[in-house]
CSV table of C-alpha atoms in Angstrom, one decimal:
chain,number,residue,atom,x,y,z
B,956,UNK,CA,-31.8,-11.6,-14.3
B,957,UNK,CA,-35.3,-12.2,-14.5
B,958,UNK,CA,-34.9,-14.5,-17.5
B,959,UNK,CA,-32.1,-16.5,-15.6
B,960,UNK,CA,-34.6,-16.3,-12.4
B,961,UNK,CA,-37.5,-18.4,-14.3
B,962,UNK,CA,-34.5,-20.4,-15.7
B,963,UNK,CA,-33.2,-21.2,-12.7
B,964,UNK,CA,-36.8,-22.2,-10.9
B,965,UNK,CA,-37.5,-24.5,-14.2
B,966,UNK,CA,-34.3,-26.1,-12.9
B,967,UNK,CA,-35.5,-26.5,-9.4
B,968,UNK,CA,-39.1,-27.7,-10.6
B,969,UNK,CA,-37.6,-30.2,-12.9
B,970,UNK,CA,-35.4,-31.8,-9.7
B,971,UNK,CA,-36.5,-33.2,-6.6
B,972,UNK,CA,-37.4,-30.6,-4.2
B,973,UNK,CA,-39.4,-30.5,-0.9
B,974,UNK,CA,-39.7,-27.0,-1.1
B,975,UNK,CA,-38.9,-24.4,-3.8
B,976,UNK,CA,-37.8,-21.6,-1.4
B,977,UNK,CA,-36.5,-18.5,-2.3
B,978,UNK,CA,-32.7,-19.5,-1.0
B,979,UNK,CA,-32.8,-22.2,-3.3
B,980,UNK,CA,-33.6,-20.2,-6.1
B,981,UNK,CA,-31.0,-17.9,-5.4
B,982,UNK,CA,-28.5,-20.3,-5.1
B,983,UNK,CA,-29.5,-22.1,-8.4
B,984,UNK,CA,-29.2,-18.5,-10.0
B,985,UNK,CA,-25.7,-18.3,-8.4
B,986,UNK,CA,-24.8,-21.5,-10.0
B,987,UNK,CA,-26.4,-20.4,-13.4
B,988,UNK,CA,-24.5,-17.0,-13.5
B,989,UNK,CA,-21.0,-18.5,-12.3
B,990,UNK,CA,-21.2,-21.4,-15.2
B,991,UNK,CA,-22.1,-18.9,-17.8
B,992,UNK,CA,-19.2,-15.9,-16.9
B,993,UNK,CA,-17.1,-19.3,-16.3
B,994,UNK,CA,-16.0,-18.1,-12.8
B,995,UNK,CA,-13.7,-20.4,-10.9
B,996,UNK,CA,-14.8,-22.2,-7.7
B,997,UNK,CA,-13.1,-20.3,-4.3
B,998,UNK,CA,-10.8,-23.6,-4.1
B,999,UNK,CA,-9.4,-23.1,-7.8
B,1000,UNK,CA,-9.3,-19.7,-7.3
B,1001,UNK,CA,-7.4,-19.9,-3.9
B,1002,UNK,CA,-4.9,-22.5,-5.6
B,1003,UNK,CA,-4.7,-19.8,-8.7
B,1004,UNK,CA,-3.8,-16.9,-5.5
B,1005,UNK,CA,-1.2,-18.9,-3.6
B,1006,UNK,CA,0.8,-19.5,-6.9
B,1007,UNK,CA,0.7,-15.9,-7.9
B,1008,UNK,CA,1.5,-15.0,-4.2
B,1009,UNK,CA,4.4,-16.9,-4.1
B,1010,UNK,CA,5.9,-15.7,-7.5
B,1011,UNK,CA,5.6,-12.3,-6.1
B,1012,UNK,CA,8.2,-13.3,-3.7
B,1013,UNK,CA,10.5,-14.1,-5.9
B,1014,UNK,CA,12.4,-10.5,-6.9
B,1015,UNK,CA,12.6,-11.3,-10.9
B,1016,UNK,CA,8.7,-10.7,-10.9
B,1017,UNK,CA,9.6,-6.8,-10.0
B,1018,UNK,CA,12.9,-6.8,-12.1
B,1019,UNK,CA,15.2,-7.4,-9.5
B,1020,UNK,CA,18.5,-8.6,-9.6
B,1021,UNK,CA,18.5,-12.0,-7.0
B,1022,UNK,CA,21.8,-11.0,-5.6
B,1023,UNK,CA,21.0,-7.7,-5.3
B,1024,UNK,CA,21.7,-6.4,-2.0
B,1025,UNK,CA,18.4,-5.5,-1.1
B,1026,UNK,CA,17.1,-8.9,-1.8
B,1027,UNK,CA,19.8,-10.7,0.5
B,1028,UNK,CA,19.5,-8.1,3.4
B,1029,UNK,CA,15.9,-7.6,3.5
B,1030,UNK,CA,14.7,-11.0,2.4
B,1031,UNK,CA,12.9,-11.8,5.8
B,1032,UNK,CA,10.6,-8.6,6.4
B,1033,UNK,CA,7.5,-10.0,7.7
B,1034,UNK,CA,5.6,-7.8,9.9
B,1035,UNK,CA,7.9,-5.3,9.7
B,1036,UNK,CA,8.1,-1.8,8.8
B,1037,UNK,CA,10.0,-0.9,5.5
B,1038,UNK,CA,10.4,3.2,4.0
B,1039,UNK,CA,11.2,3.4,0.1
B,1040,UNK,CA,12.1,6.8,-0.5
B,1041,UNK,CA,12.4,8.2,-4.1
B,1042,UNK,CA,10.0,5.5,-4.9
B,1043,UNK,CA,10.1,6.4,-8.5
B,1044,UNK,CA,10.2,2.1,-9.1
B,1045,UNK,CA,7.6,-0.1,-7.9
B,1046,UNK,CA,9.8,-3.2,-8.2
B,1047,UNK,CA,11.4,-2.6,-4.4
B,1048,UNK,CA,8.5,-1.5,-2.7
B,1049,UNK,CA,6.1,-4.3,-4.0
B,1050,UNK,CA,8.5,-7.1,-3.9
B,1051,UNK,CA,9.1,-6.3,-0.2
B,1052,UNK,CA,4.9,-6.2,0.3
B,1053,UNK,CA,4.7,-9.5,-1.1
B,1054,UNK,CA,7.5,-10.9,1.1
B,1055,UNK,CA,4.8,-9.8,4.3
B,1056,UNK,CA,6.5,-6.2,5.2
B,1057,UNK,CA,4.5,-3.1,5.7
B,1058,UNK,CA,5.7,-0.6,3.0
B,1059,UNK,CA,5.5,3.4,3.1
B,1060,UNK,CA,6.6,4.7,-0.2
B,1061,UNK,CA,7.5,8.4,-0.1
B,1062,UNK,CA,8.2,10.5,-3.7
B,1063,UNK,CA,7.8,14.1,-4.2
B,1064,UNK,CA,5.8,13.2,-8.1
B,1065,UNK,CA,2.3,12.6,-7.6
B,1066,UNK,CA,2.2,10.6,-10.5
B,1067,UNK,CA,5.2,7.9,-9.2
B,1068,UNK,CA,3.4,7.6,-6.0
B,1069,UNK,CA,0.0,6.9,-8.0
B,1070,UNK,CA,2.0,4.4,-9.8
B,1071,UNK,CA,3.2,2.4,-6.9
B,1072,UNK,CA,-0.2,2.2,-5.2
B,1073,UNK,CA,-2.2,1.0,-8.5
B,1074,UNK,CA,0.5,-1.6,-8.8
B,1075,UNK,CA,-0.4,-2.8,-5.2
B,1076,UNK,CA,-3.6,-2.6,-6.2
B,1077,UNK,CA,-3.3,-4.7,-9.4
B,1078,UNK,CA,-1.1,-7.2,-7.5
B,1079,UNK,CA,-3.6,-7.5,-4.1
B,1080,UNK,CA,-1.1,-5.7,-1.9
B,1081,UNK,CA,-2.8,-2.7,-1.1
B,1082,UNK,CA,-3.0,-3.6,2.6
B,1083,UNK,CA,0.6,-3.6,2.7
B,1084,UNK,CA,1.5,-0.9,1.1
B,1085,UNK,CA,1.1,3.1,2.1
B,1086,UNK,CA,2.1,5.9,-0.3
B,1087,UNK,CA,2.7,9.0,0.7
B,1088,UNK,CA,3.7,12.2,-2.0
B,1089,UNK,CA,5.9,14.3,-0.6
B,1090,UNK,CA,9.4,15.4,0.1
B,1091,UNK,CA,11.9,13.9,2.4
B,1092,UNK,CA,12.8,17.3,4.0
B,1093,UNK,CA,9.1,18.0,5.2
B,1094,UNK,CA,8.2,14.1,6.0
B,1095,UNK,CA,8.8,12.1,9.4
B,1096,UNK,CA,8.1,8.9,9.8
B,1097,UNK,CA,5.0,7.9,12.1
B,1098,UNK,CA,6.2,4.2,12.9
B,1099,UNK,CA,9.6,2.6,13.9
B,1100,UNK,CA,11.2,1.4,10.6
B,1101,UNK,CA,12.8,-2.2,10.5
B,1102,UNK,CA,14.7,-0.9,7.1
B,1103,UNK,CA,15.0,2.2,5.0
B,1104,UNK,CA,15.9,2.1,1.2
B,1105,UNK,CA,16.7,5.4,-0.9
B,1106,UNK,CA,16.9,5.2,-4.8
B,1107,UNK,CA,19.4,8.0,-6.0
B,1108,UNK,CA,16.8,10.2,-6.3
B,1109,UNK,CA,15.6,10.2,-2.8
B,1110,UNK,CA,17.5,13.6,-1.7
B,1111,UNK,CA,17.0,15.2,-4.8
B,1112,UNK,CA,16.7,18.9,-4.1
B,1113,UNK,CA,18.1,18.8,-0.7
B,1114,UNK,CA,21.1,20.6,0.8
B,1115,UNK,CA,23.7,18.7,2.6
B,1116,UNK,CA,22.3,20.6,5.6
B,1117,UNK,CA,18.6,19.6,4.7
B,1118,UNK,CA,20.0,15.5,4.5
B,1119,UNK,CA,21.7,16.0,7.2
B,1120,UNK,CA,18.6,16.5,9.0
B,1121,UNK,CA,16.6,14.3,6.9
B,1122,UNK,CA,19.2,10.9,7.5
B,1123,UNK,CA,19.1,11.8,11.6
B,1124,UNK,CA,15.2,11.8,11.6
B,1125,UNK,CA,15.5,8.0,9.5
B,1126,UNK,CA,18.3,6.9,12.0
B,1127,UNK,CA,16.1,7.9,15.2
B,1128,UNK,CA,13.1,6.3,14.0
B,1129,UNK,CA,15.3,3.0,12.9
B,1130,UNK,CA,15.1,0.3,15.6
B,1131,UNK,CA,18.4,-1.4,16.7
B,1132,UNK,CA,19.7,-4.0,14.4
B,1133,UNK,CA,17.8,-2.0,11.5
B,1134,UNK,CA,19.3,-1.6,7.7
B,1135,UNK,CA,19.6,1.7,5.3
B,1136,UNK,CA,20.2,0.8,1.9
B,1137,UNK,CA,21.1,3.8,-0.3
B,1138,UNK,CA,21.8,3.4,-4.1
B,1139,UNK,CA,23.6,6.2,-5.5
B,1140,UNK,CA,25.4,6.5,-9.1
B,1141,UNK,CA,28.9,6.9,-9.5
B,1142,UNK,CA,30.4,10.0,-10.5
B,1143,UNK,CA,30.9,10.2,-14.2
B,1144,UNK,CA,28.4,7.5,-15.6
B,1145,UNK,CA,26.0,7.8,-18.4
B,1146,UNK,CA,23.3,8.2,-15.8
B,1147,UNK,CA,23.9,11.5,-14.1
B,1148,UNK,CA,22.6,14.7,-13.9
B,1149,UNK,CA,23.6,15.5,-17.2
B,1150,UNK,CA,26.3,18.1,-15.9
B,1151,UNK,CA,28.7,14.6,-15.4
B,1152,UNK,CA,27.9,15.0,-11.5
B,1153,UNK,CA,26.6,11.8,-9.8
B,1154,UNK,CA,23.4,11.5,-9.1
B,1155,UNK,CA,22.2,10.8,-5.0
B,1156,UNK,CA,24.4,11.5,-2.0
B,1157,UNK,CA,28.1,10.8,-2.2
B,1158,UNK,CA,29.3,7.6,-0.8
B,1159,UNK,CA,32.0,9.4,1.2
B,1160,UNK,CA,28.9,12.1,2.6
B,1161,UNK,CA,27.0,9.1,3.9
B,1162,UNK,CA,30.0,7.7,5.8
B,1163,UNK,CA,30.6,10.4,7.6
B,1164,UNK,CA,26.4,10.4,8.5
B,1165,UNK,CA,26.9,6.9,9.9
B,1166,UNK,CA,29.5,6.6,12.1
B,1167,UNK,CA,28.5,4.0,14.4
B,1168,UNK,CA,26.7,1.7,12.4
B,1169,UNK,CA,28.3,-1.3,10.7
B,1170,UNK,CA,29.0,0.1,7.0
B,1171,UNK,CA,29.4,-1.7,3.6
B,1172,UNK,CA,29.4,-0.9,-0.3
B,1173,UNK,CA,28.3,-2.9,-3.0
B,1174,UNK,CA,28.8,-2.1,-6.9
B,1175,UNK,CA,26.0,-3.2,-8.8
B,1176,UNK,CA,25.3,-3.3,-12.7
B,1177,UNK,CA,25.0,0.0,-14.1
B,1178,UNK,CA,27.4,1.5,-12.7
B,1179,UNK,CA,25.9,1.7,-9.3
B,1180,UNK,CA,26.6,1.3,-5.9
B,1181,UNK,CA,24.9,0.6,-2.8
B,1182,UNK,CA,25.4,1.9,0.6
B,1183,UNK,CA,24.4,-0.3,3.3
B,1184,UNK,CA,24.6,0.7,7.2
B,1185,UNK,CA,23.2,-1.6,9.9
B,1186,UNK,CA,22.3,-0.3,12.9
B,1187,UNK,CA,24.4,-1.4,15.9
B,1188,UNK,CA,21.8,-3.4,18.6
B,1189,UNK,CA,22.3,-1.1,22.3
B,1190,UNK,CA,24.1,-3.7,24.8
B,1191,UNK,CA,21.7,-3.5,27.4
């Protein structure tokens, strides 16, 4: 660093300077360091960052199908709170964060939560992603939710009674017009618990829990089904 300082002083002495001040010296030091490290200018960094953020807004970047129900229904989540439960995959959480949502990722496995948080940090989305290592059965949202996304593992280990209570809590926390997306696996598929039973919550059980909501079910690749329920807007 001292050698760089001497080099900066020598450069300034050779230039037409009214006064050799510490500010001028440190500015020259910064220029020398930036040149040697090949650091981009702010304008270049900003252009690259905006291009990267635009790429992050694409579902394909996170391994999501552009035609998936999650992409279609939650395309406009800017400044809205979204819960991603059973966040063993970071794709949905980071995609929604990149679209402007405030995402809360809940997963009982500590390494899974850490993976989501680290991926958010690497993408520069830390301020939009909160991670909680918790079981849905012992957790409740602290903000009003505009959307809830549950993977097949979100309700793993919960009894029927516990699942009913969790859904009731999430429904109460969801604003009118909010959406719940629950991904489940069709019984008899290869992706099950090893005993031939489907993981996740059966569609029939979900349907019974969401009476009064607008419901639809969509089959996707890999023999998975996505259950969607939209909360009716209360009439004033």
